[in-house]
CSV table of C-alpha atoms in Angstrom, one decimal:
chain,number,residue,atom,x,y,z
A,1,MET,CA,47.3,1.0,-7.4
A,2,GLU,CA,43.9,2.4,-6.6
A,3,MET,CA,42.0,1.0,-3.6
A,4,LYS,CA,38.6,-0.3,-4.3
A,5,GLN,CA,35.7,-1.8,-2.3
A,6,ARG,CA,32.8,-4.0,-3.4
A,7,LEU,CA,29.5,-3.2,-1.6
A,8,LYS,CA,26.6,-5.6,-1.2
A,9,CYS,CA,23.3,-3.8,-0.8
A,10,ILE,CA,19.9,-5.1,0.2
A,11,VAL,CA,17.2,-3.1,-1.5
A,12,ALA,CA,13.4,-2.7,-1.1
A,13,TYR,CA,11.3,-1.1,-3.7
A,14,ASP,CA,7.7,-0.5,-4.7
A,15,GLY,CA,7.6,-1.7,-8.3
A,16,SER,CA,4.3,0.1,-9.1
A,17,GLN,CA,5.9,3.1,-10.8
A,18,PHE,CA,8.8,1.4,-12.5
A,19,ALA,CA,9.1,-0.1,-16.0
A,20,GLY,CA,10.8,-3.0,-14.2
A,21,TYR,CA,14.3,-3.4,-12.6
A,22,GLN,CA,16.5,-3.3,-15.7
A,23,ARG,CA,17.9,0.0,-17.0
A,24,GLN,CA,16.2,1.3,-20.1
A,25,PRO,CA,17.0,4.5,-22.0
A,26,ASN,CA,13.6,6.2,-21.8
A,27,ASP,CA,11.9,4.6,-18.9
A,28,ARG,CA,12.0,4.9,-15.1
A,29,THR,CA,13.7,1.8,-13.8
A,30,VAL,CA,15.0,0.6,-10.4
A,31,GLN,CA,18.5,0.1,-11.8
A,32,GLY,CA,18.5,3.5,-13.5
A,33,GLU,CA,17.6,5.2,-10.2
A,34,LEU,CA,20.2,3.3,-8.2
A,35,GLU,CA,22.9,4.0,-10.7
A,36,HIS,CA,22.0,7.6,-10.8
A,37,ALA,CA,22.1,8.0,-7.0
A,38,ILE,CA,25.4,6.1,-6.5
A,39,SER,CA,27.1,7.8,-9.4
A,40,ARG,CA,26.3,11.2,-7.9
A,41,ILE,CA,28.2,10.1,-4.7
A,42,LEU,CA,31.1,8.6,-6.6
A,43,LYS,CA,31.1,11.4,-9.2
A,44,CYS,CA,31.6,9.0,-12.0
A,45,PRO,CA,29.3,6.6,-14.0
A,46,ILE,CA,28.7,3.3,-12.3
A,47,VAL,CA,27.0,0.0,-13.0
A,48,VAL,CA,25.1,-1.9,-10.3
A,49,HIS,CA,24.6,-5.7,-10.6
A,50,ALA,CA,21.5,-7.2,-9.1
A,51,SER,CA,20.7,-10.8,-8.3
A,52,GLY,CA,18.3,-10.7,-11.2
A,53,ARG,CA,15.6,-8.6,-12.8
A,54,THR,CA,12.1,-8.0,-11.7
A,55,ASP,CA,9.3,-7.1,-14.1
A,56,ALA,CA,7.2,-3.9,-14.2
A,57,GLY,CA,4.9,-3.8,-11.2
A,58,VAL,CA,6.8,-6.4,-9.2
A,59,HIS,CA,8.0,-5.3,-5.8
A,60,ALA,CA,11.1,-6.2,-3.7
A,61,HIS,CA,11.6,-6.6,0.0
A,62,GLY,CA,15.1,-8.0,-0.3
A,63,GLN,CA,16.6,-7.5,-3.7
A,64,VAL,CA,20.4,-7.7,-3.6
A,65,MET,CA,22.8,-5.8,-5.7
A,66,HIS,CA,26.5,-4.9,-5.6
A,67,PHE,CA,28.7,-2.2,-7.0
A,68,ASP,CA,32.4,-1.3,-6.8
A,69,SER,CA,33.6,2.0,-5.3
A,70,HIS,CA,36.9,3.8,-5.5
A,71,LEU,CA,35.9,5.7,-2.4
A,72,ILE,CA,36.3,4.0,1.0
A,73,ILE,CA,33.3,4.9,3.0
A,74,PRO,CA,32.0,3.0,6.1
A,75,ALA,CA,29.0,0.7,5.2
A,76,GLU,CA,26.6,2.5,7.6
A,77,ARG,CA,27.3,5.9,5.9
A,78,TRP,CA,26.6,4.3,2.5
A,79,VAL,CA,23.1,3.5,3.6
A,80,LYS,CA,22.3,7.1,4.6
A,81,ALA,CA,24.1,8.6,1.6
A,82,ILE,CA,22.4,6.5,-1.0
A,83,ASN,CA,18.9,6.7,0.6
A,84,LYS,CA,19.2,10.5,0.7
A,85,LEU,CA,19.5,10.5,-3.1
A,86,LEU,CA,16.9,7.9,-3.9
A,87,PRO,CA,13.2,8.5,-4.6
A,88,PRO,CA,10.8,7.4,-1.9
A,89,ASP,CA,9.9,4.2,-3.7
A,90,ILE,CA,13.4,2.7,-3.4
A,91,HIS,CA,15.1,2.1,-0.1
A,92,ILE,CA,18.5,0.7,0.8
A,93,ARG,CA,18.0,-1.5,3.8
A,94,HIS,CA,21.6,-2.7,4.4
A,95,VAL,CA,25.1,-2.2,3.0
A,96,GLU,CA,28.2,-4.4,3.7
A,97,VAL,CA,31.7,-4.7,2.3
A,98,VAL,CA,32.2,-8.0,0.5
A,99,PRO,CA,35.3,-9.7,-1.1
A,100,MET,CA,36.0,-8.7,-4.7
A,101,ASP,CA,38.8,-11.1,-5.7
A,102,ASP,CA,38.3,-13.9,-8.3
A,103,TYR,CA,36.3,-15.9,-5.8
A,104,GLY,CA,34.6,-12.8,-4.4
A,105,PHE,CA,31.0,-11.8,-4.2
A,106,HIS,CA,28.7,-11.3,-7.2
A,107,ALA,CA,25.0,-10.4,-6.6
A,108,ARG,CA,23.9,-12.6,-9.4
A,109,PHE,CA,26.5,-15.4,-9.7
A,110,SER,CA,27.0,-16.0,-6.0
A,111,ALA,CA,23.2,-16.3,-5.2
A,112,VAL,CA,22.3,-19.8,-4.1
A,113,GLY,CA,18.6,-19.3,-3.3
A,114,LYS,CA,15.6,-17.0,-3.8
A,115,GLU,CA,12.3,-16.5,-2.1
A,116,TYR,CA,9.3,-14.9,-3.7
A,117,ARG,CA,6.0,-14.2,-2.2
A,118,TYR,CA,2.7,-13.7,-4.0
A,119,ARG,CA,-0.4,-12.1,-2.3
A,120,LEU,CA,-3.9,-12.7,-3.5
A,121,LYS,CA,-7.4,-12.0,-2.4
A,122,THR,CA,-10.6,-13.5,-3.6
A,123,LEU,CA,-13.8,-11.5,-3.9
A,124,PRO,CA,-15.7,-12.7,-1.9
A,125,PRO,CA,-14.9,-13.3,1.0
A,126,TYR,CA,-12.4,-10.5,1.0
A,127,GLU,CA,-13.2,-6.9,0.0
A,128,TYR,CA,-11.5,-4.8,-2.6
A,129,ASP,CA,-9.3,-2.2,-0.9
A,130,PRO,CA,-8.1,0.6,-3.2
A,131,CYS,CA,-5.1,1.2,-0.9
A,132,GLU,CA,-3.9,-2.4,-1.4
A,133,ARG,CA,-4.5,-2.7,-5.2
A,134,ARG,CA,-0.8,-2.3,-6.1
A,135,TYR,CA,0.3,-5.0,-3.7
A,136,VAL,CA,-2.3,-7.7,-3.9
A,137,THR,CA,-4.0,-9.4,-6.8
A,138,TYR,CA,-7.8,-9.6,-6.6
A,139,ILE,CA,-9.6,-12.5,-8.3
A,140,TYR,CA,-13.4,-12.7,-8.6
A,141,HIS,CA,-14.0,-16.3,-7.7
A,142,ARG,CA,-13.3,-18.6,-4.7
A,143,VAL,CA,-10.5,-21.1,-4.9
A,144,ASP,CA,-9.9,-24.4,-3.2
A,145,VAL,CA,-6.7,-23.8,-1.3
A,146,GLU,CA,-6.2,-27.4,-0.2
A,147,TYR,CA,-6.4,-28.6,-3.8
A,148,MET,CA,-3.9,-25.9,-4.9
A,149,ARG,CA,-1.5,-27.2,-2.2
A,150,GLN,CA,-1.7,-30.7,-3.7
A,151,ALA,CA,-1.0,-29.2,-7.2
A,152,ALA,CA,1.9,-27.1,-5.7
A,153,ASP,CA,3.7,-30.3,-4.6
A,154,ILE,CA,4.0,-31.3,-8.2
A,155,PHE,CA,6.5,-28.5,-8.8
A,156,ILE,CA,8.7,-29.3,-5.8
A,157,GLY,CA,12.1,-30.7,-6.9
A,158,THR,CA,14.4,-30.3,-9.9
A,159,HIS,CA,12.6,-29.9,-13.2
A,160,ASP,CA,12.9,-28.3,-16.6
A,161,PHE,CA,10.4,-25.5,-16.1
A,162,ARG,CA,10.3,-24.3,-19.7
A,163,THR,CA,6.5,-24.6,-19.8
A,164,PHE,CA,6.4,-21.8,-17.2
A,165,ALA,CA,9.1,-19.5,-18.5
A,166,ALA,CA,8.7,-16.4,-20.6
A,167,ASN,CA,11.5,-17.0,-23.2
A,168,PRO,CA,12.6,-20.6,-22.8
A,169,ILE,CA,14.0,-21.2,-26.3
A,170,GLY,CA,17.8,-21.8,-26.2
A,171,HIS,CA,17.9,-21.4,-22.4
A,172,ASN,CA,18.7,-23.8,-19.6
A,173,CYS,CA,15.4,-24.0,-17.8
A,174,VAL,CA,16.3,-26.5,-15.1
A,175,ARG,CA,15.6,-25.1,-11.7
A,176,THR,CA,15.0,-26.6,-8.2
A,177,ILE,CA,12.0,-25.5,-6.2
A,178,THR,CA,12.5,-26.5,-2.5
A,179,GLU,CA,9.3,-25.1,-1.1
A,180,ILE,CA,5.8,-23.8,-2.1
A,181,THR,CA,3.7,-22.9,1.0
A,182,ILE,CA,0.2,-21.5,0.6
A,183,THR,CA,-1.3,-19.9,3.6
A,184,GLU,CA,-4.7,-18.3,4.1
A,185,ASP,CA,-5.7,-15.9,6.9
A,186,GLU,CA,-7.8,-12.7,7.3
A,187,ASN,CA,-5.2,-10.9,5.1
A,188,GLY,CA,-5.9,-13.2,2.2
A,189,ILE,CA,-3.9,-16.0,0.5
A,190,GLU,CA,-0.1,-15.9,0.4
A,191,PHE,CA,2.2,-18.1,-1.7
A,192,ILE,CA,5.8,-18.5,-0.6
A,193,PHE,CA,8.2,-19.9,-3.2
A,194,LYS,CA,11.7,-21.0,-2.4
A,195,GLY,CA,14.3,-22.4,-4.8
A,196,ASN,CA,17.7,-22.0,-6.3
A,197,GLY,CA,16.4,-19.6,-8.9
A,198,PHE,CA,13.4,-18.7,-10.9
A,199,LEU,CA,13.0,-18.0,-14.6
A,200,ARG,CA,11.2,-15.0,-15.9
A,201,TYR,CA,7.4,-15.3,-15.4
A,202,MET,CA,8.0,-18.6,-13.6
A,203,VAL,CA,6.4,-17.7,-10.2
A,204,ARG,CA,3.5,-15.9,-11.9
A,205,SER,CA,2.9,-18.7,-14.4
A,206,ILE,CA,2.9,-21.3,-11.6
A,207,VAL,CA,0.5,-19.2,-9.5
A,208,GLY,CA,-1.7,-18.7,-12.6
A,209,THR,CA,-1.7,-22.5,-13.1
A,210,LEU,CA,-2.5,-23.2,-9.4
A,211,LEU,CA,-5.4,-20.8,-9.6
A,212,GLU,CA,-6.8,-22.8,-12.5
A,213,VAL,CA,-6.6,-25.9,-10.3
A,214,GLY,CA,-8.1,-24.0,-7.4
A,215,ARG,CA,-11.2,-23.2,-9.4
A,216,ASP,CA,-11.4,-26.7,-10.8
A,217,ARG,CA,-10.5,-26.0,-14.3
A,218,LEU,CA,-7.3,-28.1,-14.3
A,219,THR,CA,-6.7,-31.5,-12.7
A,220,LEU,CA,-3.5,-32.6,-10.9
A,221,GLU,CA,-2.9,-34.9,-13.9
A,222,GLN,CA,-3.1,-32.0,-16.3
A,223,VAL,CA,-0.6,-30.0,-14.2
A,224,HIS,CA,1.8,-33.1,-14.2
A,225,ASN,CA,1.5,-33.1,-18.0
A,226,LEU,CA,2.1,-29.4,-18.4
A,227,LEU,CA,5.4,-29.7,-16.5
A,228,ARG,CA,6.3,-32.9,-18.3
A,229,ASN,CA,5.5,-31.6,-21.8
A,230,ARG,CA,7.8,-28.6,-21.6
A,231,GLU,CA,5.8,-26.5,-24.0
A,232,ARG,CA,5.5,-22.9,-23.2
A,233,LYS,CA,2.4,-22.4,-25.3
A,234,GLN,CA,0.5,-24.9,-23.1
A,235,CYS,CA,0.6,-22.6,-20.1
A,236,ARG,CA,-1.8,-19.7,-20.8
A,237,TRP,CA,-2.1,-18.4,-17.2
A,238,THR,CA,0.3,-15.7,-15.9
A,239,ALA,CA,-0.9,-14.1,-12.6
A,240,PRO,CA,-0.6,-10.3,-12.6
A,241,ALA,CA,2.6,-8.6,-11.5
A,242,GLN,CA,1.3,-6.5,-8.6
A,243,GLY,CA,0.9,-9.5,-6.2
A,244,LEU,CA,4.5,-10.5,-6.5
A,245,THR,CA,7.5,-9.5,-4.2
A,246,LEU,CA,11.1,-10.7,-4.4
A,247,TRP,CA,11.4,-11.4,-0.7
A,248,GLU,CA,14.9,-12.5,-0.1
A,249,VAL,CA,18.1,-13.6,-1.9
A,250,SER,CA,20.4,-16.0,-0.1
A,251,TYR,CA,24.2,-16.5,-0.5
A,252,GLU,CA,26.5,-19.1,1.0
B,1,MET,CA,-44.6,13.6,-10.8
B,2,GLU,CA,-41.2,12.1,-11.4
B,3,MET,CA,-40.1,9.2,-9.1
B,4,LYS,CA,-36.8,9.7,-7.4
B,5,GLN,CA,-34.6,7.7,-5.1
B,6,ARG,CA,-31.9,8.8,-2.7
B,7,LEU,CA,-28.9,6.4,-2.5
B,8,LYS,CA,-26.5,6.2,0.4
B,9,CYS,CA,-23.1,4.9,-0.6
B,10,ILE,CA,-20.1,3.7,1.5
B,11,VAL,CA,-16.9,4.6,-0.4
B,12,ALA,CA,-13.3,3.6,0.0
B,13,TYR,CA,-10.4,5.4,-1.7
B,14,ASP,CA,-6.7,5.7,-1.8
B,15,GLY,CA,-6.1,9.4,-1.4
B,16,SER,CA,-2.5,9.4,-2.7
B,17,GLN,CA,-3.4,10.5,-6.2
B,18,PHE,CA,-6.2,13.0,-5.5
B,19,ALA,CA,-6.0,16.7,-4.7
B,20,GLY,CA,-8.5,15.9,-1.9
B,21,TYR,CA,-12.1,15.0,-1.8
B,22,GLN,CA,-13.8,18.2,-2.9
B,23,ARG,CA,-14.4,18.9,-6.6
B,24,GLN,CA,-12.0,21.4,-8.2
B,25,PRO,CA,-12.0,22.6,-11.8
B,26,ASN,CA,-8.5,21.5,-12.8
B,27,ASP,CA,-7.5,18.8,-10.3
B,28,ARG,CA,-8.3,15.2,-9.9
B,29,THR,CA,-10.6,14.8,-6.9
B,30,VAL,CA,-12.7,12.0,-5.4
B,31,GLN,CA,-15.9,14.0,-5.7
B,32,GLY,CA,-15.1,14.8,-9.4
B,33,GLU,CA,-14.6,11.1,-10.2
B,34,LEU,CA,-17.7,10.0,-8.4
B,35,GLU,CA,-19.9,12.6,-10.1
B,36,HIS,CA,-18.4,11.8,-13.5
B,37,ALA,CA,-19.1,8.1,-13.1
B,38,ILE,CA,-22.7,8.5,-11.7
B,39,SER,CA,-23.6,11.2,-14.2
B,40,ARG,CA,-22.6,8.8,-17.0
B,41,ILE,CA,-25.1,6.2,-15.7
B,42,LEU,CA,-27.9,8.8,-15.1
B,43,LYS,CA,-27.0,10.6,-18.4
B,44,CYS,CA,-27.3,14.0,-16.7
B,45,PRO,CA,-25.1,16.1,-14.4
B,46,ILE,CA,-25.2,15.1,-10.7
B,47,VAL,CA,-24.0,16.4,-7.4
B,48,VAL,CA,-22.9,13.9,-4.7
B,49,HIS,CA,-22.9,15.0,-1.0
B,50,ALA,CA,-20.3,13.5,1.3
B,51,SER,CA,-20.2,13.3,5.1
B,52,GLY,CA,-17.3,15.8,4.8
B,53,ARG,CA,-14.2,16.5,2.9
B,54,THR,CA,-10.8,14.8,3.2
B,55,ASP,CA,-7.6,16.5,2.3
B,56,ALA,CA,-5.1,15.6,-0.4
B,57,GLY,CA,-3.3,12.3,0.5
B,58,VAL,CA,-5.9,11.3,3.2
B,59,HIS,CA,-7.5,7.9,2.6
B,60,ALA,CA,-11.0,6.6,3.3
B,61,HIS,CA,-12.2,3.1,4.3
B,62,GLY,CA,-15.8,4.2,5.0
B,63,GLN,CA,-16.5,7.7,3.6
B,64,VAL,CA,-20.3,8.1,3.1
B,65,MET,CA,-22.0,10.1,0.4
B,66,HIS,CA,-25.5,10.3,-1.1
B,67,PHE,CA,-27.0,11.3,-4.4
B,68,ASP,CA,-30.5,11.4,-5.9
B,69,SER,CA,-31.5,9.4,-8.9
B,70,HIS,CA,-34.4,9.6,-11.3
B,71,LEU,CA,-33.7,6.0,-12.4
B,72,ILE,CA,-34.9,3.3,-10.1
B,73,ILE,CA,-32.2,0.7,-10.0
B,74,PRO,CA,-31.8,-2.0,-7.3
B,75,ALA,CA,-29.0,-1.1,-4.8
B,76,GLU,CA,-26.8,-4.1,-5.6
B,77,ARG,CA,-26.8,-3.1,-9.3
B,78,TRP,CA,-25.7,0.4,-8.4
B,79,VAL,CA,-22.6,-1.0,-6.7
B,80,LYS,CA,-21.5,-2.8,-9.8
B,81,ALA,CA,-22.6,-0.1,-12.3
B,82,ILE,CA,-20.7,2.7,-10.5
B,83,ASN,CA,-17.6,0.6,-9.7
B,84,LYS,CA,-17.3,-0.3,-13.4
B,85,LEU,CA,-16.9,3.4,-14.2
B,86,LEU,CA,-14.6,4.4,-11.4
B,87,PRO,CA,-10.8,4.4,-11.5
B,88,PRO,CA,-9.1,1.7,-9.4
B,89,ASP,CA,-8.3,4.1,-6.5
B,90,ILE,CA,-12.0,4.6,-5.6
B,91,HIS,CA,-14.4,1.8,-4.7
B,92,ILE,CA,-18.1,1.7,-3.8
B,93,ARG,CA,-18.4,-0.8,-0.9
B,94,HIS,CA,-22.2,-0.6,-0.4
B,95,VAL,CA,-25.3,1.2,-1.7
B,96,GLU,CA,-28.7,1.4,0.0
B,97,VAL,CA,-31.9,3.3,-0.6
B,98,VAL,CA,-32.6,5.9,2.1
B,99,PRO,CA,-35.5,8.2,2.9
B,100,MET,CA,-35.4,11.6,1.1
B,101,ASP,CA,-38.3,13.4,2.7
B,102,ASP,CA,-37.8,16.5,5.0
B,103,TYR,CA,-36.6,14.3,7.8
B,104,GLY,CA,-34.7,12.0,5.3
B,105,PHE,CA,-31.1,11.1,5.0
B,106,HIS,CA,-28.3,13.5,4.3
B,107,ALA,CA,-24.7,12.2,4.3
B,108,ARG,CA,-23.4,15.3,6.0
B,109,PHE,CA,-26.3,16.6,8.2
B,110,SER,CA,-27.5,13.2,9.4
B,111,ALA,CA,-24.0,12.0,10.5
B,112,VAL,CA,-23.8,11.6,14.2
B,113,GLY,CA,-20.3,10.2,14.6
B,114,LYS,CA,-17.0,9.7,12.8
B,115,GLU,CA,-14.0,7.5,13.3
B,116,TYR,CA,-10.5,8.3,11.9
B,117,ARG,CA,-7.4,6.2,12.2
B,118,TYR,CA,-3.8,7.3,11.9
B,119,ARG,CA,-0.9,5.0,11.3
B,120,LEU,CA,2.6,5.7,12.3
B,121,LYS,CA,6.0,4.0,12.4
B,122,THR,CA,9.1,5.1,14.1
B,123,LEU,CA,12.5,4.4,12.7
B,124,PRO,CA,13.8,2.5,14.7
B,125,PRO,CA,12.5,0.0,15.6
B,126,TYR,CA,10.4,-0.3,12.5
B,127,GLU,CA,11.9,-0.4,9.0
B,128,TYR,CA,11.0,2.0,6.2
B,129,ASP,CA,8.9,0.0,3.6
B,130,PRO,CA,8.5,1.8,0.2
B,131,CYS,CA,5.3,-0.1,-0.4
B,132,GLU,CA,3.7,1.4,2.7
B,133,ARG,CA,4.9,4.9,2.3
B,134,ARG,CA,1.6,6.3,1.2
B,135,TYR,CA,-0.4,4.7,4.0
B,136,VAL,CA,1.9,5.2,7.0
B,137,THR,CA,3.8,8.2,8.4
B,138,TYR,CA,7.4,7.5,9.3
B,139,ILE,CA,9.1,9.4,12.0
B,140,TYR,CA,12.7,9.3,12.9
B,141,HIS,CA,12.7,9.1,16.6
B,142,ARG,CA,11.2,6.9,19.4
B,143,VAL,CA,8.0,8.0,21.2
B,144,ASP,CA,6.7,7.2,24.6
B,145,VAL,CA,3.3,5.7,23.8
B,146,GLU,CA,2.2,5.6,27.5
B,147,TYR,CA,2.9,9.3,27.9
B,148,MET,CA,1.0,10.0,24.6
B,149,ARG,CA,-2.0,8.1,26.0
B,150,GLN,CA,-2.1,10.3,29.1
B,151,ALA,CA,-2.0,13.4,26.9
B,152,ALA,CA,-4.7,12.0,24.6
B,153,ASP,CA,-7.1,11.8,27.6
B,154,ILE,CA,-6.9,15.6,27.8
B,155,PHE,CA,-8.8,15.9,24.5
B,156,ILE,CA,-11.7,13.6,25.5
B,157,GLY,CA,-15.0,15.3,26.1
B,158,THR,CA,-16.6,18.4,24.6
B,159,HIS,CA,-14.2,21.3,24.0
B,160,ASP,CA,-13.7,24.3,21.7
B,161,PHE,CA,-11.0,22.8,19.5
B,162,ARG,CA,-10.0,25.9,17.6
B,163,THR,CA,-6.3,25.6,18.6
B,164,PHE,CA,-6.3,22.4,16.4
B,165,ALA,CA,-8.4,23.6,13.5
B,166,ALA,CA,-7.2,24.8,10.1
B,167,ASN,CA,-9.5,27.8,9.7
B,168,PRO,CA,-11.1,28.5,13.1
B,169,ILE,CA,-12.0,32.1,12.6
B,170,GLY,CA,-15.8,32.7,12.6
B,171,HIS,CA,-16.6,28.9,12.9
B,172,ASN,CA,-18.1,27.0,15.7
B,173,CYS,CA,-15.2,24.8,16.8
B,174,VAL,CA,-17.0,22.9,19.6
B,175,ARG,CA,-16.8,19.2,19.1
B,176,THR,CA,-17.0,16.1,21.3
B,177,ILE,CA,-14.3,13.4,21.2
B,178,THR,CA,-15.5,10.2,22.8
B,179,GLU,CA,-12.4,8.0,22.3
B,180,ILE,CA,-8.7,8.2,21.5
B,181,THR,CA,-7.1,4.8,21.6
B,182,ILE,CA,-3.4,4.4,20.8
B,183,THR,CA,-2.2,0.8,20.1
B,184,GLU,CA,1.3,-0.5,19.3
B,185,ASP,CA,2.1,-3.8,17.7
B,186,GLU,CA,4.4,-5.2,15.1
B,187,ASN,CA,2.7,-3.1,12.5
B,188,GLY,CA,3.5,0.1,14.2
B,189,ILE,CA,1.4,2.6,16.2
B,190,GLU,CA,-2.2,3.3,15.4
B,191,PHE,CA,-4.4,6.1,16.8
B,192,ILE,CA,-8.2,5.6,16.7
B,193,PHE,CA,-10.2,8.8,17.1
B,194,LYS,CA,-14.0,8.7,17.6
B,195,GLY,CA,-16.2,11.7,18.0
B,196,ASN,CA,-19.3,13.6,16.8
B,197,GLY,CA,-17.3,15.4,14.2
B,198,PHE,CA,-13.8,16.7,13.5
B,199,LEU,CA,-12.6,20.1,12.1
B,200,ARG,CA,-10.3,20.4,9.2
B,201,TYR,CA,-6.7,19.3,10.3
B,202,MET,CA,-8.0,18.5,13.8
B,203,VAL,CA,-7.0,14.8,13.9
B,204,ARG,CA,-3.6,15.6,12.3
B,205,SER,CA,-3.0,18.5,14.6
B,206,ILE,CA,-3.8,16.4,17.7
B,207,VAL,CA,-1.6,13.6,16.5
B,208,GLY,CA,1.2,16.1,15.8
B,209,THR,CA,0.8,17.5,19.3
B,210,LEU,CA,0.8,14.0,20.9
B,211,LEU,CA,4.0,13.2,19.1
B,212,GLU,CA,5.6,16.2,20.7
B,213,VAL,CA,4.5,14.9,24.0
B,214,GLY,CA,5.8,11.4,23.1
B,215,ARG,CA,9.3,12.8,22.4
B,216,ASP,CA,9.2,14.8,25.6
B,217,ARG,CA,9.0,18.2,24.0
B,218,LEU,CA,5.6,19.1,25.5
B,219,THR,CA,4.3,18.4,28.9
B,220,LEU,CA,0.7,17.4,29.8
B,221,GLU,CA,0.3,20.9,31.4
B,222,GLN,CA,1.3,22.5,28.1
B,223,VAL,CA,-1.2,20.4,26.2
B,224,HIS,CA,-3.9,21.5,28.7
B,225,ASN,CA,-3.0,25.1,28.0
B,226,LEU,CA,-3.0,24.7,24.2
B,227,LEU,CA,-6.6,23.4,24.4
B,228,ARG,CA,-7.7,26.0,26.9
B,229,ASN,CA,-6.0,29.0,25.1
B,230,ARG,CA,-7.9,28.5,21.8
B,231,GLU,CA,-5.2,30.1,19.7
B,232,ARG,CA,-4.5,28.3,16.4
B,233,LYS,CA,-1.1,29.8,16.1
B,234,GLN,CA,0.0,28.0,19.3
B,235,CYS,CA,-0.3,24.6,17.6
B,236,ARG,CA,2.6,24.3,15.1
B,237,TRP,CA,2.4,20.5,14.6
B,238,THR,CA,0.3,18.9,11.9
B,239,ALA,CA,1.1,15.3,11.2
B,240,PRO,CA,1.3,14.4,7.5
B,241,ALA,CA,-1.7,13.4,5.5
B,242,GLN,CA,-0.7,9.9,4.4
B,243,GLY,CA,-1.1,8.2,7.7
B,244,LEU,CA,-4.8,9.3,8.0
B,245,THR,CA,-7.9,7.3,7.0
B,246,LEU,CA,-11.5,8.3,7.4
B,247,TRP,CA,-12.6,4.9,8.8
B,248,GLU,CA,-16.3,5.1,9.4
B,249,VAL,CA,-19.2,7.5,9.5
B,250,SER,CA,-22.1,6.7,11.7
B,251,TYR,CA,-25.8,7.6,11.5
B,252,GLU,CA,-28.7,7.1,13.9
């Protein structure tokens, strides 16, 4: 019987020049680059499994993926070997061997929590910086951060989030958000989202909605209704991709 | 007689996707983009004059340039009008009307000081971040920051810097460096250079030399000799472009 190992990898990437995470035949994707690099080491085609997809322009600090290898290589050597074959906008931060039996590790199905961060600057008081444009969303009006915090509390807990999902039809849209923290300092405004999982566009749609509150175009009552009504078409605000980073995926 | 105005502009840019500042027939350059945008407003060809060139991959927070306009437009309107026509990696931060008589303002000839900043991270203890790779230079060894500070002091004052210049032959290479500050914090190592002017490659060659000191491959005595010997070929270390930013240009 052939020996095999399952490797869990923590991956950072700059999403600016990818057509998203998921492999596509004619586009440059994170999955495509990872599979290309690892299959060169293993000398056979390989599939990598991530905790979830990220959209075009979305970055990752701590995306997690796994793959199975018929070669037994120490984890530290994997880090160097894969990074050597990856382009500069993807980086393997950590590799470890994980169980691969029936109750073993799966990057997607074993994940119990995720953290996303969203960076934002308002003009004024912040200044547009061309070197930051891929990593921060600039908006052209002031926002009331304290009022946004009150609206953010509405989302905490277990809800059907289909109002804020890209393709809710026929999907289970119940998720639990445990934390939304909004901080403001000289680097701008940062949203931290923690929960057991997030639907496609969910973080960006909630940020977009909170920004409407922050500029006094939605009331707390209206946000309550949006969540309660569970109608995607009622949420018309999706914040741009470039401010968003998949920060961390947690496992038991 | 036609009315004319001279406009001084403070310009920020992300140098990553430019073949440098200076206009070139077949390459994307900062000067080319600025002239293209402004000439569309003035409806005639225009030349912009910068405080100096920056090389491919070098960024600017406070580059200064001027141009002459036959249209009299308020300075604040210039900011918006030019930015609307510029690509997202160049941004006009400020425009003001300056004198254009014989003793008037010239972005290059009136400049009395420049500040450059160079950002660096060492692996370890810092971690490679794909989103920062265009704005920070990563090096794969530790450096002794205190020893680099001692070496930096050697460059302070008025010297013939031809050892550290790209094309010294036939040029006056005497410049005055008034300050080199090296700080280290959780964001890495930053060099701040202030002086009356810097030759092409001068900041990057001095940073490259200081890094050799920092890893104990050059002594303070050898750095003294490099400066004194005034032989370009003796300096073989030029730090990469991406860590460098033209931070500010000062005028009387």
